[in-house]
Coordinates of C-alpha atoms and ligand atoms in Angstrom, one line a residue:
X1 CA -46.5 33.0 46.4
X2 CA -48.3 33.9 49.7
X3 CA -50.9 31.3 49.2
X4 CA -49.2 28.0 50.0
X5 CA -51.0 26.1 47.4
X6 CA -50.0 28.6 44.7
X7 CA -46.3 27.9 45.3
X8 CA -46.9 24.3 44.3
X9 CA -46.4 23.0 40.7
X10 CA -49.5 22.3 38.7
X11 CA -48.5 18.6 38.8
X12 CA -48.4 18.6 42.6
X13 CA -51.7 20.5 42.8
X14 CA -53.4 18.0 40.4
X15 CA -52.3 14.8 42.0
X16 CA -54.9 13.5 44.5
X17 CA -54.5 11.9 47.9
X18 CA -54.9 8.1 47.5
X19 CA -58.3 7.1 48.7
X20 CA -57.1 3.7 49.8
X21 CA -54.3 5.2 51.9
X22 CA -56.4 8.1 53.3
X23 CA -58.6 5.7 55.3
X24 CA -55.6 3.9 56.7
X25 CA -54.2 7.2 57.9
X26 CA -57.5 8.2 59.6
X27 CA -57.7 4.8 61.3
X28 CA -54.1 5.1 62.5
X29 CA -54.8 8.6 63.9
X30 CA -57.7 7.2 66.0
X31 CA -55.6 4.3 67.2
X32 CA -52.9 6.8 68.4
X33 CA -55.7 8.5 70.4
X34 CA -56.4 5.1 72.1
X35 CA -59.4 3.9 70.1
X36 CA -59.4 0.2 69.2
X37 CA -59.9 -0.3 65.4
X38 CA -60.8 -3.3 63.4
X39 CA -58.8 -3.0 60.2
X40 CA -60.8 -4.0 57.1
X41 CA -59.7 -1.1 55.0
X42 CA -56.4 -1.3 53.3
X43 CA -55.6 -4.3 51.2
X44 CA -52.6 -5.7 52.9
X45 CA -52.1 -9.5 53.6
X46 CA -52.2 -10.1 57.4
X47 CA -49.6 -12.9 56.8
X48 CA -45.8 -12.7 57.5
X49 CA -43.5 -12.9 54.5
X50 CA -42.5 -16.6 54.3
X51 CA -39.3 -17.3 56.2
X52 CA -37.4 -18.6 53.2
X53 CA -37.8 -15.3 51.5
X54 CA -36.6 -13.4 54.5
X55 CA -33.6 -15.7 54.7
X56 CA -32.8 -15.1 51.0
X57 CA -32.7 -11.3 51.6
X58 CA -30.5 -11.8 54.7
X59 CA -28.1 -14.1 52.8
X60 CA -27.9 -11.5 50.0
X61 CA -26.9 -8.8 52.5
X62 CA -24.4 -11.1 54.2
X63 CA -22.9 -11.8 50.7
X64 CA -22.4 -8.1 50.2
X65 CA -25.2 -7.6 47.8
X66 CA -26.0 -4.2 49.2
X67 CA -25.1 -1.8 46.4
X68 CA -27.1 -0.5 43.4
X69 CA -28.1 -3.0 40.7
X70 CA -28.7 -2.1 37.1
X71 CA -31.9 0.0 37.0
X72 CA -33.9 -2.7 35.2
X73 CA -33.1 -5.1 38.0
X74 CA -30.9 -8.2 38.5
X75 CA -30.9 -10.4 35.4
X76 CA -31.6 -13.7 37.1
X77 CA -34.9 -12.4 38.4
X78 CA -35.9 -10.9 35.0
X79 CA -35.0 -14.2 33.4
X80 CA -37.1 -16.1 35.9
X81 CA -40.0 -13.8 35.4
X82 CA -39.7 -14.2 31.6
X83 CA -39.4 -18.0 31.9
X84 CA -42.6 -18.3 34.1
X85 CA -44.6 -16.0 31.8
X86 CA -43.4 -17.7 28.6
X87 CA -44.4 -21.1 30.0
X88 CA -47.9 -19.8 30.9
X89 CA -48.6 -17.8 27.7
X90 CA -46.3 -19.2 25.0
X91 CA -45.2 -15.7 24.1
X92 CA -41.5 -15.0 23.5
X93 CA -40.2 -12.6 26.3
X94 CA -36.7 -11.3 26.2
X95 CA -35.6 -10.7 29.8
X96 CA -33.1 -8.1 28.8
X97 CA -35.5 -6.0 26.7
X98 CA -39.1 -6.8 27.8
X99 CA -38.9 -6.9 31.6
X100 CA -38.2 -4.2 34.3
X101 CA -38.4 -4.5 38.1
X102 CA -39.8 -1.5 39.9
X103 CA -40.4 -0.6 43.6
X104 CA -43.9 -2.1 43.7
X105 CA -46.5 -2.6 41.0
X106 CA -47.6 1.0 41.7
X107 CA -44.2 2.3 40.5
X108 CA -44.6 0.1 37.4
X109 CA -48.0 1.6 36.7
X110 CA -46.7 5.1 37.2
X111 CA -43.7 4.7 34.9
X112 CA -45.8 2.8 32.2
X113 CA -48.6 5.4 32.2
X114 CA -46.2 8.4 32.2
X115 CA -44.3 6.8 29.3
X116 CA -47.4 6.6 27.2
X117 CA -49.8 9.5 28.0
X118 CA -49.4 13.2 27.1
X119 CA -51.7 15.7 28.8
X120 CA -54.0 15.8 25.7
X121 CA -54.5 12.0 25.8
X122 CA -56.9 9.8 27.7
X123 CA -57.0 6.4 29.3
X124 CA -60.1 4.2 29.4
X125 CA -60.8 2.2 32.6
X126 CA -63.7 0.1 33.8
X127 CA -65.3 1.2 37.0
X128 CA -65.3 0.3 39.8
X129 CA -61.5 0.8 39.6
X130 CA -58.5 1.2 41.9
X131 CA -57.9 4.9 42.5
X132 CA -54.2 5.2 41.7
X133 CA -54.9 4.6 38.0
X134 CA -56.7 7.9 37.9
X135 CA -54.2 9.5 40.3
X136 CA -51.3 8.8 37.9
X137 CA -53.3 10.2 34.9
X138 CA -54.1 13.3 36.9
X139 CA -50.4 13.8 37.7
X140 CA -49.7 14.0 34.0
X141 CA -52.8 16.2 33.4
X142 CA -54.3 13.5 31.1
X143 CA -57.9 12.4 31.3
X144 CA -59.4 9.1 32.7
X145 CA -62.5 7.9 30.9
X146 CA -64.5 5.6 33.0
X147 CA -66.9 3.0 31.6
X148 CA -69.2 1.3 34.1
X149 CA -69.1 -2.5 34.5
X150 CA -72.4 -4.3 34.5
X151 CA -73.6 -3.9 38.0
X152 CA -75.2 -7.3 38.2
X153 CA -72.0 -9.3 37.7
X154 CA -69.3 -6.6 37.3
X155 CA -68.5 -8.2 33.9
X156 CA -66.5 -6.4 31.2
X157 CA -68.8 -3.8 29.5
X158 CA -68.1 -4.9 25.9
X159 CA -71.1 -3.0 24.5
X160 CA -70.2 0.4 25.9
X161 CA -66.5 0.4 25.9
X162 CA -66.1 1.3 22.2
X163 CA -68.1 4.5 22.7
X164 CA -65.5 5.7 25.2
X165 CA -62.6 5.2 22.8
X166 CA -61.7 8.3 20.7
X167 CA -58.7 9.5 18.7
X168 CA -56.9 10.6 21.9
X169 CA -57.3 7.3 23.7
X170 CA -53.9 5.7 24.1
X171 CA -54.5 3.1 26.9
X172 CA -57.2 0.7 27.9
X173 CA -56.4 -0.4 31.4
X174 CA -57.8 -3.7 32.8
X175 CA -57.5 -5.3 36.2
X176 CA -58.5 -8.9 36.6
X177 CA -59.0 -10.2 39.3
X178 CA -60.4 -6.8 40.1
X179 CA -59.8 -4.6 43.1
X180 CA -62.5 -4.0 44.4
X181 CA -65.0 -6.4 42.9
X182 CA -63.0 -9.6 42.6
X183 CA -64.3 -10.2 39.1
X184 CA -62.2 -12.3 36.7
X185 CA -62.6 -11.6 33.0
X186 CA -63.5 -14.6 30.8
X187 CA -61.7 -15.6 27.6
X188 CA -64.4 -14.0 25.4
X189 CA -63.9 -10.6 27.1
X190 CA -60.1 -10.9 26.8
X191 CA -60.4 -11.7 23.1
X192 CA -62.7 -8.7 22.7
X193 CA -60.1 -6.5 24.5
X194 CA -57.3 -7.8 22.3
X195 CA -59.3 -7.0 19.1
X196 CA -60.1 -3.4 20.4
X197 CA -56.4 -3.0 21.0
X198 CA -55.5 -3.9 17.4
X199 CA -58.3 -2.0 15.8
X200 CA -57.7 1.2 17.7
X201 CA -53.9 0.9 18.1
X202 CA -54.2 1.0 21.9
X203 CA -51.9 -0.2 24.6
X204 CA -53.5 -2.6 27.0
X205 CA -52.2 -2.3 30.5
X206 CA -53.2 -5.4 32.3
X207 CA -52.8 -5.1 36.1
X208 CA -52.5 -8.8 37.2
X209 CA -51.3 -8.2 40.8
X210 CA -54.1 -10.5 42.1
X211 CA -53.7 -13.3 39.5
X212 CA -52.5 -15.8 42.0
X213 CA -55.4 -15.2 44.3
X214 CA -58.2 -17.0 42.5
X215 CA -61.0 -19.0 44.2
X216 CA -63.1 -20.3 41.4
X217 CA -62.9 -20.8 37.6
X218 CA -60.0 -20.6 35.3
X219 CA -57.8 -17.5 35.2
X220 CA -56.6 -16.5 31.8
X221 CA -53.6 -14.2 31.5
X222 CA -54.3 -11.4 28.9
X223 CA -50.9 -12.1 27.2
X224 CA -52.0 -15.7 26.5
X225 CA -54.8 -14.1 24.4
X226 CA -53.1 -11.1 22.9
X227 CA -50.1 -13.3 22.0
X228 CA -47.9 -10.3 21.5
X229 CA -46.0 -7.7 23.6
X230 CA -46.4 -5.1 20.9
X231 CA -49.3 -3.3 22.6
X232 CA -49.4 -5.2 25.9
X233 CA -48.0 -4.2 29.3
X234 CA -48.4 -6.8 32.1
X235 CA -48.1 -5.4 35.6
X236 CA -47.5 -7.7 38.5
X237 CA -45.5 -8.0 41.7
X238 CA -45.0 -9.9 44.9
X239 CA -46.9 -7.7 47.4
X240 CA -50.1 -9.8 47.4
X241 CA -48.9 -13.3 46.2
X242 CA -46.1 -13.5 48.8
X243 CA -47.2 -11.1 51.5
X244 CA -44.4 -8.7 50.6
X245 CA -46.2 -5.3 50.6
X246 CA -43.4 -3.5 52.5
X247 CA -40.5 -4.9 50.5
X248 CA -41.6 -2.8 47.5
X249 CA -41.1 -4.9 44.4
X250 CA -43.2 -5.2 41.3
X251 CA -42.5 -5.6 37.6
X252 CA -43.7 -4.9 34.0
X253 CA -43.4 -7.2 31.0
X254 CA -44.0 -5.4 27.7
X255 CA -43.1 -3.7 24.5
X256 CA -39.4 -3.0 24.6
X257 CA -39.6 0.7 23.7
X258 CA -42.0 1.3 26.6
X259 CA -39.8 -0.7 28.9
X260 CA -36.8 1.3 27.8
X261 CA -38.7 4.6 28.5
X262 CA -39.8 3.3 31.9
X263 CA -36.1 2.4 32.6
X264 CA -35.1 6.1 31.9
X265 CA -37.7 7.3 34.4
X266 CA -36.5 4.8 37.0
X267 CA -32.8 5.8 36.5
X268 CA -33.9 9.4 37.4
X269 CA -36.3 8.5 40.2
X270 CA -35.3 5.5 42.3
X271 CA -32.2 4.0 40.5
X272 CA -33.4 0.4 41.2
X273 CA -35.4 -1.7 43.5
X274 CA -33.8 -2.2 46.9
X275 CA -31.1 -4.9 46.2
X276 CA -31.8 -7.5 49.0
X277 CA -35.5 -7.3 48.0
X278 CA -34.6 -8.3 44.5
X279 CA -32.9 -11.5 45.9
X280 CA -35.8 -12.1 48.2
X281 CA -38.1 -12.0 45.2
X282 CA -35.8 -14.4 43.3
X283 CA -36.6 -16.9 46.1
X284 CA -40.3 -16.0 46.2
X285 CA -40.9 -16.7 42.6
X286 CA -40.0 -20.4 43.2
X287 CA -42.4 -20.8 46.2
X288 CA -46.0 -21.7 45.4
X289 CA -47.0 -23.4 48.7
X290 CA -47.3 -20.2 50.8
X291 CA -49.5 -18.6 48.2
X292 CA -51.7 -21.7 48.0
X293 CA -52.2 -21.6 51.8
X294 CA -53.0 -17.9 51.8
X295 CA -55.6 -18.3 49.1
X296 CA -57.2 -21.2 51.0
X297 CA -57.5 -19.0 54.0
X298 CA -58.9 -16.0 52.0
X299 CA -61.5 -18.4 50.5
X300 CA -62.7 -19.6 53.9
X301 CA -63.0 -16.0 55.1
X302 CA -64.9 -15.0 51.9
X303 CA -67.3 -17.9 52.3
X304 CA -68.1 -17.2 56.0
X305 CA -68.4 -13.5 55.4
X306 CA -70.8 -14.1 52.5
X307 CA -72.8 -16.4 54.6
X308 CA -73.2 -13.7 57.3
X309 CA -74.0 -11.0 54.6
X310 CA -76.8 -13.2 53.3
X311 CA -78.4 -13.1 56.8
X312 CA -78.2 -9.3 57.0
X313 CA -81.0 -7.2 55.6
X314 CA -78.8 -4.2 55.0
X315 CA -76.2 -5.8 52.7
X316 CA -75.8 -7.7 49.5
X317 CA -72.6 -8.8 47.8
X318 CA -71.6 -10.6 44.7
X319 CA -69.2 -13.5 45.6
X320 CA -65.7 -12.5 44.4
X321 CA -63.9 -15.0 42.2
X322 CA -60.5 -13.7 43.1
X323 CA -58.5 -11.0 44.9
X324 CA -59.3 -10.5 48.6
X325 CA -62.1 -7.9 48.9
X326 CA -65.8 -7.9 49.2
X327 CA -67.5 -5.0 47.4
X328 CA -70.7 -4.7 49.5
X329 CA -73.9 -2.9 48.5
X330 CA -75.7 -1.4 51.5
X331 CA -79.2 -0.2 52.0
X332 CA -79.3 3.2 53.7
X333 CA -79.8 6.8 52.7
X334 CA -76.2 8.0 53.2
X335 CA -73.3 8.5 50.8
X336 CA -70.5 5.9 51.0
X337 CA -67.9 8.6 52.0
X338 CA -70.0 9.7 55.0
X339 CA -71.0 6.1 55.9
X340 CA -67.4 4.9 56.2
X341 CA -66.4 7.8 58.4
X342 CA -69.4 7.0 60.7
X343 CA -68.4 3.4 60.7
X344 CA -64.9 4.3 61.7
X345 CA -65.8 6.8 64.4
X346 CA -68.9 5.1 65.8
X347 CA -68.3 1.4 65.2
X348 CA -64.5 1.4 65.3
X349 CA -64.2 -0.4 61.9
X350 CA -62.1 0.8 59.0
X351 CA -63.5 0.0 55.5
X352 CA -63.2 1.9 52.2
X353 CA -65.9 3.9 50.6
X354 CA -67.3 2.8 47.2
X355 CA -66.7 6.4 46.0
X356 CA -62.9 5.8 46.2
X357 CA -63.4 3.3 43.3
X358 CA -65.4 5.9 41.3
X359 CA -68.8 4.4 42.2
X360 CA -71.7 6.7 43.1
X361 CA -74.0 3.9 44.1
X362 CA -74.1 2.8 47.7
X363 CA -71.1 0.4 48.2
X364 CA -68.2 0.0 50.5
X365 CA -65.2 -2.3 50.2
X366 CA -64.1 -4.7 53.0
X367 CA -60.7 -6.3 52.9
X368 CA -60.5 -10.1 53.6
X369 CA -56.8 -9.7 54.5
X370 CA -57.7 -9.7 58.2
X371 CA -58.5 -12.4 60.8
X372 CA -61.8 -14.2 60.4
X373 CA -63.2 -13.0 63.8
X374 CA -62.4 -9.4 62.9
X375 CA -64.1 -9.7 59.6
X376 CA -67.3 -11.2 61.1
X377 CA -67.3 -8.8 64.1
X378 CA -66.7 -5.8 61.7
X379 CA -69.6 -6.9 59.5
X380 CA -72.0 -7.3 62.6
X381 CA -71.0 -3.8 63.8
X382 CA -71.6 -2.2 60.4
X383 CA -74.9 -4.0 60.1
X384 CA -76.0 -2.7 63.5
X385 CA -74.9 0.8 62.7
X386 CA -76.8 0.9 59.4
X387 CA -80.0 -0.4 61.1
X388 CA -79.6 2.5 63.6
X389 CA -79.2 5.2 61.0
X390 CA -81.9 3.9 58.6
Ligands
PMP401 N1 -52.7 -2.7 41.5 C1 -53.8 -2.9 42.4 C2 -55.1 -3.3 41.8 C3 -53.6 -2.9 43.8 O1 -54.6 -3.2 44.6 C4 -52.3 -2.5 44.3 C5 -52.2 -2.4 45.8 N2 -51.4 -3.3 46.3 C6 -51.3 -2.3 43.4 C7 -51.5 -2.4 42.0 C8 -49.9 -1.9 43.8 O2 -49.3 -2.9 44.5 P1 -47.7 -2.8 45.0 O3 -47.3 -1.4 44.7 O4 -47.7 -3.0 46.5 O5 -47.0 -3.8 44.3
LIG402 N1 -53.9 -1.9 47.0 C1 -54.2 -1.8 48.4 C2 -55.6 -1.3 48.5 O1 -56.3 -1.2 47.5 C3 -53.2 -1.0 49.2 C4 -53.3 0.4 49.1 C5 -52.7 1.0 47.9 O2 -51.7 0.5 47.4 O3 -53.2 2.0 47.4 O4 -56.1 -1.1 49.6

């Protein structure tokens, strides 16, 4: 027990530091030392939570709603979530059995994946992918099998995905609109995914946290295609749609046995989502206008940034259809992990390395959830730096 690391459980040793959070920590450390940083790293809306949502939380606290709730969360919010999704997908959702509220979509993903995978199982994901999917599988000791998306358009790799599925595959996890690429899966891909799920008896975990942030084209919810909750788990939340990252509320809609297993985990871990936050979300779910305004702003930022990128010799970027990131390919002989550190230290700009999203090619991710002038100034500084090191 002398070696500190050896005193930790194998779970604790396996679980990785989150790549998205690591950069935010480094940037903050530099700021504490007095360096001015342009934050284009972490994906966190730079908007205030709409006032009506804050007032709803305040009202709930004044009304004495400050104790625990049931671990699945307050029924009126589960009912509203079920109602909205039933309207959109025409699938029957029982708010008492098929819905659970969790402290963030991250907690939903954790409880869902832990409820399904054993250490001998694997989960298939399409790269580039958000790092916590793999982090959660690592916690369990299960394997993540990554299948590369088409690099031209980041479309769903229908041809190769079947090769990755074996007898130990329990989950195919999809994320549309995608963090980091902003790609949105078309109907044909979703139908293909639904068929794979039936043919191989797989759970489809569909992370739809960015589904309200769509710039172009029609967004199709996976549930409107699978038409059944038997093998579907929809993950969503309010962090991105209503600028509520710090409130910590997300939810899962899905198969009642899995929801029930997730509920047992929640009873032992967090009890329930913070109570005033649940009432705040009950207000948020009726508000569409604040989201519409944010999406409009992200779109303007995306268009201006893409315009600038097209003028730079060092970059290229596929225009994202949704979410609020640019996944930028750069032209320089340096690994993405080393490049982003250099960018942070020498140019004072925080961005996230492509390697965090399991991509070996030369990419970095830039978040559009910052002021326009910061995005454009950040891009100029990165372009200058790459020109210098080339
Ligand atoms: N899924 C994806 C793809 C994300 O980018 C994030 C980060 N916000 C989450 C899930 C988790 O969101 P939260 O826990 O804040 O609801
Ligand atoms: N999802 C955001 C990101 O990708 C926030 C960080 C996190 O939740 O890991 O930057």
